Tab-separated table of N, CA and C in Angstrom:
chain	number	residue	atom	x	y	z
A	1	UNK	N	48.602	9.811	4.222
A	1	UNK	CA	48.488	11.226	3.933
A	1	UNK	C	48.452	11.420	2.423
A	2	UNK	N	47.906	11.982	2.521
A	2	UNK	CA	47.565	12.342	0.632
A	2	UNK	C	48.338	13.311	0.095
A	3	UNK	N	49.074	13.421	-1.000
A	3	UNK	CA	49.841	14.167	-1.849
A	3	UNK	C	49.527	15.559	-1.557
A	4	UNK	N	50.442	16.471	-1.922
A	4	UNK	CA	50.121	18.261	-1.579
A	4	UNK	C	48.861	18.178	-3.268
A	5	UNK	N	48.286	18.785	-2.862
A	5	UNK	CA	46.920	19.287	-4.341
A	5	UNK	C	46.411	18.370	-4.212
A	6	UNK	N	46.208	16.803	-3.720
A	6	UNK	CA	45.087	15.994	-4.148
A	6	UNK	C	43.853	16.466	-3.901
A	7	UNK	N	43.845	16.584	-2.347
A	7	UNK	CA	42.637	17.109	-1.747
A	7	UNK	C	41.479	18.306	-2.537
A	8	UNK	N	42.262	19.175	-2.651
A	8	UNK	CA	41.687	20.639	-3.156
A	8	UNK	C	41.528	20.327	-4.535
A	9	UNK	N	42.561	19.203	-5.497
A	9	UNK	CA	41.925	18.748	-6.887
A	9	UNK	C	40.766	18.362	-6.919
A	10	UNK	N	40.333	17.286	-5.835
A	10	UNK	CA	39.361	16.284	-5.624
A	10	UNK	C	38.092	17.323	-5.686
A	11	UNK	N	38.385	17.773	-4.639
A	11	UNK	CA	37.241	18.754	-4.341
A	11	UNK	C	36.537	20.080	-5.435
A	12	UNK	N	37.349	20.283	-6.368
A	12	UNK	CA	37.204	21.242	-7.155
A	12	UNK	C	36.698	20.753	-7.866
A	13	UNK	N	36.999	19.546	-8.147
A	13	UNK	CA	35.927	18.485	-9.821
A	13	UNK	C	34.577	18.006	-9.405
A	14	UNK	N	34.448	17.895	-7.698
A	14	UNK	CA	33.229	17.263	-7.269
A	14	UNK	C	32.461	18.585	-7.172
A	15	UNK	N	32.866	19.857	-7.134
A	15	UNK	CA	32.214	20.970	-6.822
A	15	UNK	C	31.364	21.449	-8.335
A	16	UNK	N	32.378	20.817	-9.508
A	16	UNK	CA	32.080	21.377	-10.610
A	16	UNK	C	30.980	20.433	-11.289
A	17	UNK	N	30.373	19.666	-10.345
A	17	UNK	CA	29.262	18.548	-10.284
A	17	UNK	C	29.963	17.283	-11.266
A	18	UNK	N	31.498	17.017	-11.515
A	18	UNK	CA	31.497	15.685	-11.647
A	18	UNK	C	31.349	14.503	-11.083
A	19	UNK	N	31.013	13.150	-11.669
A	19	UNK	CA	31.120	12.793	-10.483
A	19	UNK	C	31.984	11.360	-10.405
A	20	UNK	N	32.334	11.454	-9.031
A	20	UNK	CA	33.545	10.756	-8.327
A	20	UNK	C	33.393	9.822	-7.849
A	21	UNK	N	34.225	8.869	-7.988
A	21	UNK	CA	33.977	7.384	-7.353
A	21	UNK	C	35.454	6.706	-7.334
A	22	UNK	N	35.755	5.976	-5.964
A	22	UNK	CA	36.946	6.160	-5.263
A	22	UNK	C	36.837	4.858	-5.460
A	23	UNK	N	38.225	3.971	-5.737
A	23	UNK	CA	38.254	2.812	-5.682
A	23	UNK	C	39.760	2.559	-4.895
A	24	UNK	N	39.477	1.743	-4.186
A	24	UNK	CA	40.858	1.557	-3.236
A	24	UNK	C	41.195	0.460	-2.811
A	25	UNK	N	42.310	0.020	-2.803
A	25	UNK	CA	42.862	-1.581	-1.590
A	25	UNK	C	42.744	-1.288	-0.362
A	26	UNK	N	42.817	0.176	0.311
A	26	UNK	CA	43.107	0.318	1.318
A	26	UNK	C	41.852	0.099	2.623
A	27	UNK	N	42.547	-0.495	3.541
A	27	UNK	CA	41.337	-0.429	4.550
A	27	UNK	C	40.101	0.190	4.427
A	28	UNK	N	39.117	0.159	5.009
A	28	UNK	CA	37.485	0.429	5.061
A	28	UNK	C	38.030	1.993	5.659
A	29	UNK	N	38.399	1.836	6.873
A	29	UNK	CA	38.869	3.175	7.790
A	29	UNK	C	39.727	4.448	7.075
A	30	UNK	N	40.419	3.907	6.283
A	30	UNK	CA	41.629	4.305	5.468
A	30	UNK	C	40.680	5.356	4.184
A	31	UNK	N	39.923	4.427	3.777
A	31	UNK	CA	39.537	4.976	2.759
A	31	UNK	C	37.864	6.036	3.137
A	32	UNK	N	37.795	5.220	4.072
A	32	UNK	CA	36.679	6.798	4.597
A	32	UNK	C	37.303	8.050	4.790
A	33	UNK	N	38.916	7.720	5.629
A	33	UNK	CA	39.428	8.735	6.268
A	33	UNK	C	39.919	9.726	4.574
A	34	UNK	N	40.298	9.333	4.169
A	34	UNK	CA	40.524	9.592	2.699
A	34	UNK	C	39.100	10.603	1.878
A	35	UNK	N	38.150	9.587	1.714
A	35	UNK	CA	37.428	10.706	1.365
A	35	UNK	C	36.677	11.839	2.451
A	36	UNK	N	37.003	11.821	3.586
A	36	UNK	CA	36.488	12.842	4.439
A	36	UNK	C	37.557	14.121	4.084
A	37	UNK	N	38.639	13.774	3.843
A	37	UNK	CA	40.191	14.465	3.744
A	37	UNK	C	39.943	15.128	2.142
A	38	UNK	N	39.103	14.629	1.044
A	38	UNK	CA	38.893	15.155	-0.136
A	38	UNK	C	37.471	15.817	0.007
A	39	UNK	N	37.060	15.400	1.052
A	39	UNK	CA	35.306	16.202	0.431
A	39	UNK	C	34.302	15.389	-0.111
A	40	UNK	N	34.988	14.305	-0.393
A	40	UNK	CA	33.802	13.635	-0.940
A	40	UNK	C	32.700	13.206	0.203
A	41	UNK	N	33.127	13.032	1.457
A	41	UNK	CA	32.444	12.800	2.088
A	41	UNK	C	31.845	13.800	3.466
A	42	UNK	N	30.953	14.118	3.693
A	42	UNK	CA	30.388	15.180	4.578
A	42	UNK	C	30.105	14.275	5.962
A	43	UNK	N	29.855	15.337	7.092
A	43	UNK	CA	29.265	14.909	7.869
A	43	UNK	C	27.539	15.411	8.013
A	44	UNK	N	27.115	15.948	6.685
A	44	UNK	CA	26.244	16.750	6.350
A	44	UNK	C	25.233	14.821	5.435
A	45	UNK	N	26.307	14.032	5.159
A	45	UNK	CA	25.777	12.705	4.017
A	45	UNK	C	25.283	11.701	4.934
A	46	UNK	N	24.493	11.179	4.204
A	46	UNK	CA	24.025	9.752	5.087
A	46	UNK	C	24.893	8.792	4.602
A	47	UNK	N	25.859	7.944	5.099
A	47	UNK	CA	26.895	6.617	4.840
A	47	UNK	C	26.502	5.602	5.187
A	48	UNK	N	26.357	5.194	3.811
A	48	UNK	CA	25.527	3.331	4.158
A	48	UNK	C	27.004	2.530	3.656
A	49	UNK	N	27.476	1.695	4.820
A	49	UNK	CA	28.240	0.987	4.681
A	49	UNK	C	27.960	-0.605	4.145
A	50	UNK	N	28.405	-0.858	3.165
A	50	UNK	CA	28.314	-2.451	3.299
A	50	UNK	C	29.623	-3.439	3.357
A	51	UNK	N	29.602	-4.341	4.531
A	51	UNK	CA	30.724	-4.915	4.134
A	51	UNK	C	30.404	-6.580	4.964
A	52	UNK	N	30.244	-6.862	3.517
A	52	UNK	CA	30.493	-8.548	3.060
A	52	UNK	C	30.497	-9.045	2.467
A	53	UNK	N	31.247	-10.400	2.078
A	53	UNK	CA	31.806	-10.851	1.298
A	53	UNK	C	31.543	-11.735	0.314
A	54	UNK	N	30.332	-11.892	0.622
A	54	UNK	CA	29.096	-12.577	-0.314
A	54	UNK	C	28.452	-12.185	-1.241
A	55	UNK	N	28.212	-12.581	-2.805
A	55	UNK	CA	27.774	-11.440	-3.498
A	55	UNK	C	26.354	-11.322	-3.585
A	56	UNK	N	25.492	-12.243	-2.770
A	56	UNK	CA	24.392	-12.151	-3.298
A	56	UNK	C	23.427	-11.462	-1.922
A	57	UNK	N	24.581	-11.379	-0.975
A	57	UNK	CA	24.417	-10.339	-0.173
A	57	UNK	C	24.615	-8.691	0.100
A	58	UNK	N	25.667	-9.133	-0.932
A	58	UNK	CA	26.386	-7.934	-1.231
A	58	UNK	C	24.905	-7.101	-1.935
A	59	UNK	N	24.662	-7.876	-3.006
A	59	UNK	CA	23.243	-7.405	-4.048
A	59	UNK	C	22.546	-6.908	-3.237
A	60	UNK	N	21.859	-7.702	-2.533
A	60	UNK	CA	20.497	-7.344	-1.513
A	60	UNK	C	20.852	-5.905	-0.797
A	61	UNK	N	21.950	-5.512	-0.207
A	61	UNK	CA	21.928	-4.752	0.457
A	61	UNK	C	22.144	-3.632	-0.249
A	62	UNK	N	22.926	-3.547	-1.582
A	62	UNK	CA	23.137	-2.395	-2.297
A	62	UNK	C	21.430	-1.572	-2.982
A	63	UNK	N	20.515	-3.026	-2.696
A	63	UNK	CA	19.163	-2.545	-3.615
A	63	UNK	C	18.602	-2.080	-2.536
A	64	UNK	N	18.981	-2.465	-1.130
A	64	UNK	CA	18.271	-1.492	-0.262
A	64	UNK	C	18.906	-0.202	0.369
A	65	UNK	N	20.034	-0.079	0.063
A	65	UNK	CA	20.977	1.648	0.303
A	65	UNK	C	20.022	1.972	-1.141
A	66	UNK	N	19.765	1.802	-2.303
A	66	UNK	CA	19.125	2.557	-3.449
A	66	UNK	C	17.616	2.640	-2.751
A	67	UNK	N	17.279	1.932	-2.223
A	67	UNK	CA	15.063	2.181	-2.131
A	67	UNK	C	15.231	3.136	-0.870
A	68	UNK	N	16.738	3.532	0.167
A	68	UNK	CA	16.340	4.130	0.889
A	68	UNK	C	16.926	5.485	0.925
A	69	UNK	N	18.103	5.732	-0.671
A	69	UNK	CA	18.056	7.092	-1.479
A	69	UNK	C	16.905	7.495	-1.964
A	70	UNK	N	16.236	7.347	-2.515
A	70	UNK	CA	15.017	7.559	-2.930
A	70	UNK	C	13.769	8.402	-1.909
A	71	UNK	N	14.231	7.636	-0.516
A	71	UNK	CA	13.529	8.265	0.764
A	71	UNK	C	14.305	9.311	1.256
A	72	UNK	N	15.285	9.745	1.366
A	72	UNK	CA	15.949	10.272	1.721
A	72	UNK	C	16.209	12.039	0.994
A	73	UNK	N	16.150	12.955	1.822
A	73	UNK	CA	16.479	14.356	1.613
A	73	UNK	C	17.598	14.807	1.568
A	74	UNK	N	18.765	13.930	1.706
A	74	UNK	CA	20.233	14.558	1.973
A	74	UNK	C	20.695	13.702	0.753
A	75	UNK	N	22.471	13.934	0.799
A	75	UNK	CA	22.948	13.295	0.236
A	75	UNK	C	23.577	12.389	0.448
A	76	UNK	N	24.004	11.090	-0.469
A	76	UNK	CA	23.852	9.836	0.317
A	76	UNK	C	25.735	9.189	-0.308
A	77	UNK	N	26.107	9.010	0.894
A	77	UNK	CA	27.639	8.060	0.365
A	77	UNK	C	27.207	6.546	0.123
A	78	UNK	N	28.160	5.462	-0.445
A	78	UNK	CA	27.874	4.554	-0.478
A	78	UNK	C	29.368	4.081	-0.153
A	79	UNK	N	29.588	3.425	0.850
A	79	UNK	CA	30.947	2.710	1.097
A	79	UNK	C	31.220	0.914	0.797
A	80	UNK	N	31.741	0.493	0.012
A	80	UNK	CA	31.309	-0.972	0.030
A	80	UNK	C	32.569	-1.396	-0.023
């Protein structure tokens, strides 16, 4: 559970078009649930997840969540 004001902080700086990027230890689940709970994340966004542990996989897949922002009309999360 997140602190009393995090949420509505979070949300007020991402509204004021800064921009935000969440770094966490916590679980994959944990930390989605987290930014759904701040706003950062919509059910309105497209969420490209990546998760593995390889970096040169890791690469490949981050250059294809970018060639398929580019296609894309909404706005796009990136979870890694």
């Amino acid at each position: 559970k997140l602190q009393v004001g995090v949420g509505e902080a979070i949300s007020t700086l991402a509204a004021a078009g800064i921009q935000i990027w969440v770094l966490t230890g916590d679980k994959q689940e944990t930390a989605i649930n987290i930014a759904f709970a701040t706003q950062l994340l919509t059910n309105e966004m497209h969420m490209e997840i990546i998760n593995t542990t390889d970096a040169e996989q890791t690469r490949a897949l981050i250059k294809a969540a970018r060639d398929r922002l580019t296609t894309l009309k909404q706005e796009m999360a990136l979870v890694i």
